[in-house]
Amino acid sequence: MNRSADIHFNSDGVPVSNHFDDIYFSVDSGIDESQYVFLQQNGLPDAFKSLPSHYEFVVTETGFGTGLNFLLCWQAFIEHAPRDCRLVFVSFEKFPLSREQLEQAYEALPTLRALCEQLLAVYPAGDEGCHRLLLADGRVTLDLWVGDIEQQLPQFVAQARGQVDRWFLDGFAPAKNPQMWQSFLFSAMAATAHQGTRYATFTAAGVVKRGLQGAGFTVAKVKGFGRKRDMLCGAFEATDAPQKAALKTEPVAIIGGGIAAASLSLALQRRGVNVTVTSRGVADAASGNPQGAVYPLLHAEKTPLSQFYLHAFSTAVSAYLPWREQHWFPGGVLQPAFNAQRQQRAEKIAAGLYDPQTVSLQPAGDTAAGLEIGTSALHYARAGWLRPAAMVKELFNKAGISVGISDRPQVDVQQKTVIAAGHCSGDIVAAFSGQKLSINPVRGQITQVEATDATASLKQVLCYKGYMVPADNGLHCIGATFNRGDDGSDIRADDDSENLASLKDCAQQPWVNDLTIISQRASVRATTPNHQPMIGRVQDNLYVFSGLGSRGLTAAPLLAEILAAQLSGGLQPLATDALERLQPR
């Protein structure tokens, strides 16, 4: 698919679609038009003021465009909604603007500059599917669905029944974009509506009016904005429509002290859930390494696993942003093509399979790494590295959690409990439910080496069969070994040798020969046979959050959002089939 919008900017600085021959917002006043059509005619922000405690208000929009409707809705929600309520804004966009195009468009919106900058900081690449972005300290969530709405909307509807409070029917006019204004849209509106659902749209076209009425919505024709004569608004009128409740806030107990438990604790706390955490230690397993890379796992063909990690990466970027330059360093990741097979793979990945803002091919001799690597490399510009142990503690602190330390954490079957104990999760679940889950241990040892005059200049993570991270306090982390079925955490000299040998074989550069080992650390990862993480309900009151493998830092924030929604009754991100692949087995 075409991953970016084909646009130009008119003399007023307003973006215009070349494909649809239509403007993105009003030349007269885009902000005033959006306020009038989509907020005022939808009863906003008045509805925000009277929300019940712990309510998750869901707005669904057709046509994200510049995000103007989202920015104004976000602004109104923060100003008027109770602090314990959440806004989830869901938007569909077939041709997303690039970050550079958005930056130029926002020059015409100076009064929204602060929100524009926050959105730009987390705005994802245009890869297809649902990108969940966390904003406003978790009070505001943007689920940006990229792709053809006719294909994406059914994936959303399955987990959004009775969830949507407002529909913003935007996008380009029916005469210019008839493919969107079809029966599938109006059917989806009805399927996701509840007794209080309302909508508004700038158009008064007959096809839209008839579609809304046929789906069970009232239709009122009111004065349009500016030079536009009419627009439509209304509400869902089906008497058998469900009632929407606030989020469930029953206490949740978590067993585990790593990135999974910490991410879930914060996600639940943001939904008003009281959380207790018990563990043998805090960041004492794989989450306790001094450095770790955060980047998407991409294959040379689109697979469910690569699609999952594309979306997980978008969420991770937004989740870690508050700790940028403190514990999160998004300086980029490079995957050198160290042999002919890897070169061929890199060329396939970078040949349009993914958005160029996600990954591109960097030629040999490029100096972006700050260190000679001698080969071409895949470049993940927005990726980077994290201080995992510090990050885990920050997340627990942010959630207000004091982890209870116990060698034998107990499960109370009368309380919702999540087992997030890494490779031990399967045994704990089996002990309390009798159900055997496919969670397997994989031992890994990292090696810390002293930075040399040459390697101190490394700016980006190098990922090959292992990885090497830019120096932190004078030390590089390299690794890691991968011993399937091994749950030992003992230190092994052979593993240090293996880590260095792997780096030498892949880099084939003189600077590799001058590295001195300073320390090492071994821990055990949890994996599953299909390499998909495992989250969800095992039985009444018992849930699991495990199987993150060697990419827990990338996956944990999105997985935490999904499981927190399952526990609280909120809206889950991702397509239905992607959610099904995460279910415990």
Coordinates of C-alpha atoms in Angstrom, one line a residue:
M1 CA 0.0 0.0 0.0
N2 CA 1.0 3.6 -0.4
R3 CA 2.2 4.4 3.1
S4 CA 2.0 8.2 3.1
A5 CA -0.4 10.9 1.9
D6 CA 0.1 12.5 -1.4
I7 CA -0.5 16.2 -0.5
H8 CA 0.5 19.7 -1.3
F9 CA 0.1 22.9 0.8
N10 CA -2.0 25.7 -0.5
S11 CA -1.2 29.4 -0.1
D12 CA -2.8 29.4 3.4
G13 CA -0.6 26.6 4.6
V14 CA -3.5 24.1 4.6
P15 CA -2.7 20.6 3.4
V16 CA -4.6 19.5 0.3
S17 CA -5.0 15.8 -0.8
N18 CA -3.9 15.3 -4.4
H19 CA -5.6 11.9 -4.4
F20 CA -9.0 13.2 -3.3
D21 CA -8.7 16.8 -4.4
D22 CA -9.9 18.0 -1.1
I23 CA -8.6 20.0 1.9
Y24 CA -7.8 18.6 5.3
F25 CA -9.4 21.4 7.2
S26 CA -11.2 24.7 6.6
V27 CA -9.2 27.5 5.1
D28 CA -11.3 30.0 7.1
S29 CA -10.7 28.4 10.5
G30 CA -9.9 24.7 10.8
I31 CA -10.0 24.8 14.6
D32 CA -13.4 26.6 14.7
E33 CA -14.9 24.2 12.2
S34 CA -13.7 21.1 14.1
Q35 CA -15.0 22.6 17.4
Y36 CA -18.4 23.3 15.9
V37 CA -18.9 20.1 13.8
F38 CA -17.4 17.4 15.9
L39 CA -17.3 18.6 19.4
Q40 CA -20.3 21.0 19.8
Q41 CA -22.7 18.9 17.7
N42 CA -21.7 15.8 19.7
G43 CA -22.4 17.5 23.1
L44 CA -18.7 18.0 23.9
P45 CA -17.2 19.1 26.2
D46 CA -20.4 19.1 28.3
A47 CA -20.5 15.3 28.4
F48 CA -17.0 15.2 29.7
K49 CA -18.0 17.2 32.8
S50 CA -20.6 14.7 33.9
L51 CA -18.8 11.4 33.4
P52 CA -19.1 8.8 36.1
S53 CA -16.0 7.9 38.1
H54 CA -13.5 5.7 36.3
Y55 CA -15.2 6.0 32.9
E56 CA -13.4 5.3 29.7
F57 CA -14.8 7.6 27.0
V58 CA -14.3 6.2 23.5
V59 CA -14.4 8.4 20.4
T60 CA -14.1 6.7 17.0
E61 CA -13.2 8.7 13.9
T62 CA -13.1 8.0 10.2
G63 CA -10.1 9.8 8.7
F64 CA -7.3 10.9 11.1
G65 CA -5.8 13.4 8.6
T66 CA -3.7 15.9 10.5
G67 CA -5.2 14.8 13.8
L68 CA -6.9 18.1 14.4
N69 CA -10.1 16.6 15.7
F70 CA -8.1 14.4 18.1
L71 CA -6.0 17.3 19.4
L72 CA -9.1 19.4 20.2
C73 CA -10.9 16.4 21.8
W74 CA -7.8 15.7 23.9
Q75 CA -7.6 19.4 24.9
A76 CA -11.3 19.5 25.9
F77 CA -11.1 16.2 27.8
I78 CA -8.1 17.3 29.9
E79 CA -9.8 20.6 30.7
H80 CA -13.2 19.3 31.6
A81 CA -13.3 15.5 32.4
P82 CA -12.8 14.1 36.0
R83 CA -9.2 13.2 36.6
D84 CA -10.0 9.5 37.2
C85 CA -11.6 9.2 33.7
R86 CA -9.8 8.2 30.5
L87 CA -10.1 9.2 26.8
V88 CA -9.5 6.6 24.1
F89 CA -9.6 8.1 20.7
V90 CA -9.7 5.6 17.8
S91 CA -9.0 6.8 14.3
F92 CA -8.7 5.1 10.9
E93 CA -6.5 6.5 8.2
K94 CA -5.7 4.9 4.8
F95 CA -3.0 7.4 3.8
P96 CA -1.3 8.7 6.9
L97 CA 0.7 11.9 6.7
S98 CA 4.4 11.5 7.4
R99 CA 5.9 13.2 10.5
E100 CA 7.4 15.9 8.3
Q101 CA 4.1 16.6 6.6
L102 CA 2.4 16.9 10.0
E103 CA 5.1 19.3 11.2
Q104 CA 4.4 21.6 8.3
A105 CA 0.6 21.3 8.7
Y106 CA 0.9 22.2 12.4
E107 CA 2.5 25.6 11.4
A108 CA -1.1 26.6 10.7
L109 CA -2.2 25.6 14.2
P110 CA 0.0 27.7 16.5
T111 CA -2.6 27.7 19.4
L112 CA -2.2 23.9 19.6
R113 CA 1.5 23.9 19.5
A114 CA 2.1 22.1 22.8
L115 CA -0.2 19.2 22.0
C116 CA 1.1 19.0 18.5
E117 CA 4.6 18.6 19.8
Q118 CA 3.5 15.8 22.1
L119 CA 1.8 14.0 19.3
L120 CA 4.7 14.4 17.0
A121 CA 7.0 12.9 19.6
V122 CA 5.1 9.6 19.5
Y123 CA 3.6 9.6 16.0
P124 CA 4.2 6.2 14.5
A125 CA 5.4 5.1 11.0
G126 CA 2.7 4.3 8.5
D127 CA 2.8 0.5 8.8
E128 CA -0.7 -1.2 8.6
G129 CA -2.7 -2.0 11.7
C130 CA -3.4 -0.6 15.1
H131 CA -0.8 1.6 16.8
R132 CA -1.7 2.4 20.4
L133 CA 0.0 5.6 21.7
L134 CA 0.0 6.7 25.3
L135 CA -0.3 10.5 26.0
A136 CA -1.0 12.9 28.8
D137 CA 0.5 10.6 31.5
G138 CA -1.8 7.8 30.4
R139 CA -5.1 9.7 30.6
V140 CA -5.3 9.9 26.8
T141 CA -4.8 7.0 24.4
L142 CA -4.8 7.2 20.6
D143 CA -5.4 4.0 18.7
L144 CA -4.4 4.9 15.2
W145 CA -5.5 2.2 12.7
V146 CA -3.6 2.5 9.5
G147 CA -5.0 0.9 6.3
D148 CA -8.1 0.6 4.3
I149 CA -11.0 1.2 6.7
E150 CA -13.1 -1.5 5.0
Q151 CA -10.5 -4.1 6.0
Q152 CA -9.5 -2.6 9.4
L153 CA -12.9 -1.7 10.8
P154 CA -14.2 -5.3 11.2
Q155 CA -11.1 -6.1 13.3
F156 CA -11.9 -3.2 15.6
V157 CA -15.6 -3.9 15.9
A158 CA -15.1 -7.4 17.4
Q159 CA -13.7 -6.0 20.7
A160 CA -15.5 -2.6 20.6
R161 CA -19.2 -3.8 20.9
G162 CA -21.1 -1.4 23.1
Q163 CA -17.9 0.7 23.7
V164 CA -18.1 3.7 21.4
D165 CA -19.5 6.9 23.0
R166 CA -19.1 9.2 20.0
W167 CA -18.4 8.9 16.3
F168 CA -16.6 11.6 14.3
L169 CA -17.6 10.9 10.7
D170 CA -14.8 12.9 9.0
G171 CA -12.6 12.0 6.0
F172 CA -13.1 13.4 2.6
A173 CA -16.5 14.2 1.2
P174 CA -18.7 11.3 -0.1
A175 CA -18.5 12.6 -3.7
K176 CA -14.7 12.5 -3.6
N177 CA -14.3 9.4 -1.4
P178 CA -17.4 7.2 -2.0
Q179 CA -15.5 4.0 -1.0
M180 CA -15.6 4.9 2.7
W181 CA -19.2 6.0 3.0
Q182 CA -20.7 2.5 2.6
S183 CA -23.0 0.2 4.5
F184 CA -20.1 -1.5 6.3
L185 CA -19.4 1.8 8.1
F186 CA -22.9 2.4 9.3
S187 CA -23.2 -1.3 10.4
A188 CA -20.0 -0.9 12.4
M189 CA -21.4 2.2 14.1
A190 CA -24.5 0.3 15.2
A191 CA -22.5 -2.8 16.4
T192 CA -20.3 -0.6 18.6
A193 CA -23.0 1.7 19.9
H194 CA -24.7 1.8 23.3
Q195 CA -27.7 3.7 24.6
G196 CA -25.8 7.0 24.8
T197 CA -23.9 6.9 21.6
R198 CA -24.0 10.0 19.4
Y199 CA -22.3 11.1 16.1
A200 CA -21.7 14.2 14.0
T201 CA -20.5 14.7 10.5
F202 CA -19.7 17.7 8.3
T203 CA -21.7 16.2 5.3
A204 CA -25.4 16.2 4.7
A205 CA -25.2 13.9 1.6
G206 CA -28.3 11.7 1.0
V207 CA -26.2 8.5 1.0
V208 CA -25.0 9.3 4.5
K209 CA -28.4 10.2 5.8
R210 CA -29.9 7.0 4.5
G211 CA -27.1 4.8 5.8
L212 CA -27.4 6.3 9.3
Q213 CA -31.1 5.9 9.4
G214 CA -30.9 2.3 8.1
A215 CA -28.4 1.5 10.9
G216 CA -30.7 2.7 13.7
F217 CA -29.5 6.3 14.2
T218 CA -31.6 9.4 14.3
V219 CA -30.7 12.1 11.8
A220 CA -30.9 15.8 12.4
K221 CA -29.9 18.3 9.7
V222 CA -28.4 21.4 11.3
K223 CA -26.6 24.5 10.1
G224 CA -23.2 23.7 8.7
F225 CA -20.0 25.6 9.5
G226 CA -19.1 28.8 7.6
R227 CA -20.1 28.6 4.0
K228 CA -21.4 25.0 4.3
R229 CA -25.2 25.1 4.5
D230 CA -26.0 21.8 6.3
M231 CA -24.5 19.0 8.4
L232 CA -25.8 15.9 10.2
C233 CA -25.8 14.8 13.8
G234 CA -27.8 12.3 15.9
A235 CA -27.9 9.4 18.3
F236 CA -28.4 5.7 18.4
E237 CA -32.1 5.0 19.0
A238 CA -32.3 1.2 19.3
T239 CA -34.2 0.3 22.5
D240 CA -32.2 -2.9 22.9
A241 CA -28.8 -1.2 22.8
P242 CA -26.6 -2.1 25.7
Q243 CA -25.8 0.2 28.6
K244 CA -22.1 1.1 29.0
A245 CA -20.6 0.8 32.5
A246 CA -17.5 2.4 34.0
L247 CA -14.3 0.5 34.2
K248 CA -14.1 -2.4 36.8
T249 CA -11.7 -1.4 39.6
E250 CA -11.6 -4.6 41.7
P251 CA -8.1 -5.1 43.2
V252 CA -5.6 -7.1 41.3
A253 CA -2.7 -9.0 42.6
I254 CA 0.4 -9.5 40.5
I255 CA 3.2 -12.1 41.0
G256 CA 6.4 -11.0 39.4
G257 CA 8.9 -8.2 39.6
G258 CA 10.1 -7.6 36.0
I259 CA 9.1 -5.4 33.1
A260 CA 5.8 -7.3 32.6
A261 CA 4.7 -6.8 36.2
A262 CA 5.8 -3.2 36.3
S263 CA 4.2 -2.2 33.0
L264 CA 0.9 -3.9 34.0
S265 CA 1.0 -2.2 37.4
L266 CA 1.1 1.2 35.9
A267 CA -1.5 0.4 33.2
L268 CA -3.9 -0.8 35.9
Q269 CA -3.2 2.1 38.3
R270 CA -4.1 4.5 35.4
R271 CA -7.5 2.8 35.3
G272 CA -8.1 3.2 39.0
V273 CA -7.3 -0.4 39.9
N274 CA -5.6 -1.0 43.3
V275 CA -2.6 -3.3 42.7
T276 CA -0.5 -5.3 45.0
V277 CA 2.8 -6.9 43.7
T278 CA 4.7 -9.8 45.2
S279 CA 7.9 -11.2 43.8
R280 CA 11.2 -12.9 44.7
G281 CA 12.9 -9.7 43.7
V282 CA 12.6 -6.5 41.6
A283 CA 14.2 -6.7 38.1
D284 CA 16.1 -9.8 39.3
A285 CA 15.7 -11.9 36.1
A286 CA 16.1 -10.8 32.5
S287 CA 14.7 -7.4 33.2
G288 CA 17.6 -6.7 35.4
N289 CA 20.2 -6.4 32.7
P290 CA 22.1 -3.1 32.6
Q291 CA 21.2 -2.3 29.0
G292 CA 18.7 -3.7 26.5
A293 CA 17.7 -2.8 22.9
V294 CA 14.1 -1.7 21.9
Y295 CA 13.2 -2.2 18.3
P296 CA 10.7 -4.1 16.2
L297 CA 11.3 -7.7 15.1
L298 CA 11.0 -7.6 11.3
H299 CA 11.0 -10.6 8.9
A300 CA 11.7 -10.7 5.2
E301 CA 8.0 -11.3 4.6
K302 CA 5.1 -10.1 6.6
T303 CA 4.2 -12.4 9.4
P304 CA 1.9 -12.2 12.4
L305 CA 4.9 -12.0 14.7
S306 CA 6.5 -9.1 12.8
Q307 CA 3.2 -7.3 12.7
F308 CA 2.8 -7.7 16.4
Y309 CA 6.2 -6.2 17.1
L310 CA 5.6 -3.3 14.7
H311 CA 2.6 -2.3 16.8
A312 CA 4.3 -3.1 20.1
F313 CA 7.2 -0.8 19.2
S314 CA 4.9 2.1 18.6
T315 CA 3.4 1.7 22.1
A316 CA 6.9 1.3 23.7
V317 CA 8.1 4.5 22.2
S318 CA 5.2 6.4 23.7
A319 CA 5.4 4.5 27.0
Y320 CA 9.1 5.2 27.6
L321 CA 9.1 8.8 26.4
P322 CA 8.8 10.4 29.9
W323 CA 12.1 8.8 30.7
R324 CA 14.0 9.9 27.6
E325 CA 17.7 10.7 28.2
Q326 CA 17.2 9.4 31.8
H327 CA 16.7 5.7 31.1
W328 CA 15.5 5.6 27.5
F329 CA 17.9 6.5 24.6
P330 CA 16.3 6.4 21.2
G331 CA 19.5 7.0 19.2
G332 CA 18.7 4.3 16.6
V333 CA 19.5 0.6 16.0
L334 CA 21.6 -0.9 13.2
Q335 CA 21.5 -4.5 11.9
P336 CA 24.7 -4.9 9.9
A337 CA 24.5 -7.2 6.9
F338 CA 27.6 -9.2 7.8
N339 CA 27.3 -11.9 5.1
A340 CA 25.6 -12.4 1.7
Q341 CA 22.5 -14.0 3.2
R342 CA 22.0 -11.2 5.6
Q343 CA 22.5 -8.6 2.8
Q344 CA 19.8 -10.3 0.7
R345 CA 17.5 -10.3 3.7
A346 CA 18.2 -6.6 4.5
E347 CA 17.5 -5.7 0.9
K348 CA 14.1 -7.5 1.0
I349 CA 13.1 -5.9 4.3
A350 CA 14.0 -2.4 3.0
A351 CA 12.4 -2.8 -0.4
G352 CA 9.0 -1.4 0.6
L353 CA 7.8 -4.2 2.8
Y354 CA 7.7 -1.7 5.8
D355 CA 7.4 2.0 6.1
P356 CA 10.8 3.8 5.4
Q357 CA 10.3 5.6 8.7
T358 CA 10.4 2.2 10.4
V359 CA 13.4 0.8 8.7
S360 CA 15.7 1.7 5.8
L361 CA 18.9 0.4 4.3
Q362 CA 22.1 2.3 5.2
P363 CA 25.0 1.9 2.8
A364 CA 28.4 0.6 3.7
G365 CA 30.7 3.4 4.9
D366 CA 27.9 5.5 6.5
T367 CA 29.1 7.1 9.6
A368 CA 25.8 7.3 11.5
A369 CA 26.9 4.5 13.9
G370 CA 29.9 6.6 15.0
L371 CA 32.0 3.4 14.7
E372 CA 33.3 1.6 11.6
I373 CA 31.1 -1.5 10.8
G374 CA 32.2 -2.0 7.2
T375 CA 28.9 -3.2 5.8
S376 CA 25.5 -1.9 4.8
A377 CA 23.0 -2.2 7.6
L378 CA 19.3 -2.0 8.3
H379 CA 18.6 1.3 10.2
Y380 CA 15.8 1.6 12.7
A381 CA 15.9 5.4 13.2
R382 CA 13.4 5.6 16.1
A383 CA 14.7 2.6 18.0
G384 CA 17.3 2.7 20.8
W385 CA 18.3 1.2 24.1
L386 CA 17.0 1.2 27.7
R387 CA 18.3 0.8 31.2
P388 CA 15.9 -2.1 32.0
A389 CA 16.6 -2.5 35.8
A390 CA 16.2 1.3 36.4
M391 CA 13.1 1.4 34.1
V392 CA 11.4 -1.4 36.0
K393 CA 11.9 0.5 39.3
E394 CA 10.7 3.8 37.7
L395 CA 7.5 2.1 36.5
F396 CA 6.7 0.6 39.9
N397 CA 7.4 4.0 41.5
K398 CA 5.2 5.8 39.0
A399 CA 2.4 3.3 39.9
G400 CA 2.9 3.8 43.6
I401 CA 3.8 0.2 44.1
S402 CA 6.0 -1.1 46.9
V403 CA 6.9 -4.7 45.8
G404 CA 6.5 -7.3 48.5
I405 CA 9.5 -9.6 48.5
S406 CA 8.8 -13.3 49.1
D407 CA 10.4 -16.6 48.1
R408 CA 7.0 -18.3 47.9
P409 CA 4.4 -15.8 46.6
Q410 CA 0.9 -17.0 47.3
V411 CA -2.2 -16.9 45.0
D412 CA -5.6 -16.0 46.4
V413 CA -8.1 -17.7 44.2
Q414 CA -10.8 -15.3 45.4
Q415 CA -9.0 -12.3 43.9
K416 CA -8.0 -11.4 40.3
T417 CA -4.3 -12.5 40.1
V418 CA -1.9 -12.2 37.3
I419 CA 1.2 -14.5 37.1
A420 CA 4.0 -12.4 35.5
A421 CA 6.9 -14.4 36.9
G422 CA 8.9 -15.0 33.7
H423 CA 9.8 -18.7 33.0
C424 CA 8.4 -19.7 36.4
S425 CA 4.9 -18.6 35.4
G426 CA 4.0 -21.9 33.9
D427 CA 4.8 -23.8 37.1
I428 CA 2.9 -21.3 39.2
V429 CA -0.2 -21.5 37.0
A430 CA -0.1 -25.3 36.9
A431 CA 0.1 -25.4 40.7
F432 CA -3.0 -23.4 41.2
S433 CA -5.1 -24.4 38.1
G434 CA -3.7 -27.7 37.0
Q435 CA -3.3 -26.3 33.5
K436 CA 0.0 -26.8 31.7
L437 CA 1.1 -23.8 29.6
S438 CA 3.8 -23.9 26.9
I439 CA 6.3 -21.6 28.6
N440 CA 9.9 -22.7 28.3
P441 CA 13.1 -21.4 29.8
V442 CA 16.0 -19.9 27.7
R443 CA 19.1 -19.0 29.6
G444 CA 21.1 -15.9 28.4
Q445 CA 24.3 -14.4 29.6
I446 CA 25.4 -10.9 28.8
T447 CA 29.0 -9.6 29.0
Q448 CA 30.1 -6.1 29.9
V449 CA 33.3 -4.8 28.3
E450 CA 35.2 -1.7 28.8
A451 CA 34.8 1.0 26.2
T452 CA 37.9 1.8 24.2
D453 CA 38.9 5.1 22.5
A454 CA 37.3 3.6 19.3
T455 CA 34.2 2.1 20.7
A456 CA 33.3 5.0 23.0
S457 CA 32.1 6.8 19.8
L458 CA 29.4 4.2 19.2
K459 CA 26.1 6.1 18.9
Q460 CA 23.6 3.3 17.9
V461 CA 22.9 -0.2 19.1
L462 CA 24.5 -2.8 16.8
C463 CA 22.3 -6.0 16.4
Y464 CA 23.6 -9.0 14.6
K465 CA 23.3 -12.5 16.0
G466 CA 23.8 -10.7 19.3
Y467 CA 24.0 -7.0 20.1
M468 CA 26.4 -4.3 21.3
V469 CA 25.0 -1.2 23.1
P470 CA 26.6 2.2 23.2
A471 CA 28.7 2.8 26.3
D472 CA 27.0 3.6 29.5
N473 CA 29.3 4.7 32.3
G474 CA 32.2 3.5 30.3
L475 CA 30.8 0.0 29.7
H476 CA 29.3 -1.7 26.7
C477 CA 26.8 -4.5 27.1
I478 CA 27.2 -7.3 24.6
G479 CA 25.3 -10.6 24.3
A480 CA 23.4 -12.5 24.7
T481 CA 23.7 -16.3 24.7
F482 CA 20.6 -18.3 23.9
N483 CA 20.4 -21.7 25.7
R484 CA 17.1 -23.4 25.2
G485 CA 15.7 -25.4 28.0
D486 CA 18.3 -24.1 30.4
D487 CA 17.1 -22.4 33.6
G488 CA 20.5 -21.9 35.2
S489 CA 21.7 -18.5 36.2
D490 CA 25.3 -19.4 36.9
I491 CA 28.1 -17.4 35.3
R492 CA 30.0 -19.3 32.5
A493 CA 33.3 -18.3 31.0
D494 CA 32.5 -20.1 27.8
D495 CA 29.5 -17.7 27.4
D496 CA 31.7 -14.6 27.6
S497 CA 33.9 -16.2 24.9
E498 CA 30.8 -16.9 22.8
N499 CA 29.6 -13.3 23.1
L500 CA 33.0 -11.9 22.0
A501 CA 33.3 -14.5 19.2
S502 CA 29.9 -13.6 17.8
L503 CA 30.8 -9.9 17.8
K504 CA 34.1 -10.6 16.0
D505 CA 32.6 -12.8 13.4
C506 CA 29.9 -10.3 12.6
A507 CA 31.8 -7.0 12.9
Q508 CA 35.1 -8.2 11.4
Q509 CA 36.7 -4.9 12.4
P510 CA 40.0 -4.2 14.3
W511 CA 38.3 -2.5 17.2
V512 CA 36.8 -5.8 18.3
N513 CA 40.1 -7.2 19.3
D514 CA 40.7 -4.6 21.9
L515 CA 37.7 -5.3 24.2
T516 CA 38.3 -6.2 27.8
I517 CA 35.7 -8.1 29.8
I518 CA 34.7 -6.4 33.1
S519 CA 31.7 -8.3 34.3
Q520 CA 28.8 -10.5 33.2
R521 CA 25.3 -11.4 34.2
A522 CA 23.1 -14.5 33.5
S523 CA 19.3 -14.7 33.6
V524 CA 16.5 -16.8 32.2
R525 CA 14.0 -15.7 29.6
A526 CA 10.5 -17.1 29.1
T527 CA 9.6 -18.2 25.6
T528 CA 6.7 -20.0 23.8
P529 CA 6.8 -22.5 20.9
N530 CA 5.5 -19.9 18.4
H531 CA 7.5 -17.0 19.9
Q532 CA 4.3 -15.0 20.6
P533 CA 4.0 -13.6 24.1
M534 CA 1.2 -15.2 26.2
I535 CA -1.3 -13.1 28.1
G536 CA -4.9 -13.5 29.3
R537 CA -7.3 -15.4 31.4
V538 CA -6.4 -19.0 32.4
Q539 CA -9.5 -19.5 34.6
D540 CA -11.7 -17.5 36.9
N541 CA -9.5 -14.9 38.6
L542 CA -6.3 -16.3 37.3
Y543 CA -4.4 -14.6 34.4
V544 CA -0.9 -15.0 32.9
F545 CA 1.5 -12.5 31.4
S546 CA 4.6 -14.3 30.2
G547 CA 6.5 -15.6 27.2
L548 CA 8.1 -12.3 26.3
G549 CA 11.4 -14.0 25.2
S550 CA 14.3 -11.7 24.4
R551 CA 12.0 -8.8 23.4
G552 CA 10.2 -8.0 26.6
L553 CA 11.3 -4.4 26.7
T554 CA 9.6 -3.8 23.3
A555 CA 6.5 -5.9 23.9
A556 CA 5.6 -5.2 27.6
P557 CA 3.9 -1.8 27.3
L558 CA 1.4 -2.9 24.6
L559 CA 0.8 -6.3 26.3
A560 CA 0.1 -4.4 29.6
E561 CA -2.4 -2.2 27.8
I562 CA -4.2 -5.3 26.4
L563 CA -4.3 -7.2 29.7
A564 CA -5.3 -4.1 31.7
A565 CA -8.3 -3.7 29.3
Q566 CA -9.2 -7.3 29.8
L567 CA -9.2 -6.9 33.6
S568 CA -11.0 -3.6 33.7
G569 CA -13.4 -4.0 30.8
G570 CA -11.9 -1.3 28.6
L571 CA -11.2 -1.2 24.9
Q572 CA -8.4 -3.5 23.7
P573 CA -6.1 -2.5 20.9
L574 CA -5.0 -4.7 18.0
A575 CA -6.9 -6.8 15.5
T576 CA -9.0 -9.7 16.6
D577 CA -6.7 -12.4 15.2
A578 CA -3.6 -10.8 16.8
L579 CA -5.3 -10.8 20.2
E580 CA -6.3 -14.5 19.7
R581 CA -2.7 -15.4 19.1
L582 CA -1.7 -14.1 22.5
Q583 CA -4.2 -16.3 24.4
P584 CA -2.7 -18.7 27.0
R585 CA -2.1 -22.2 25.6

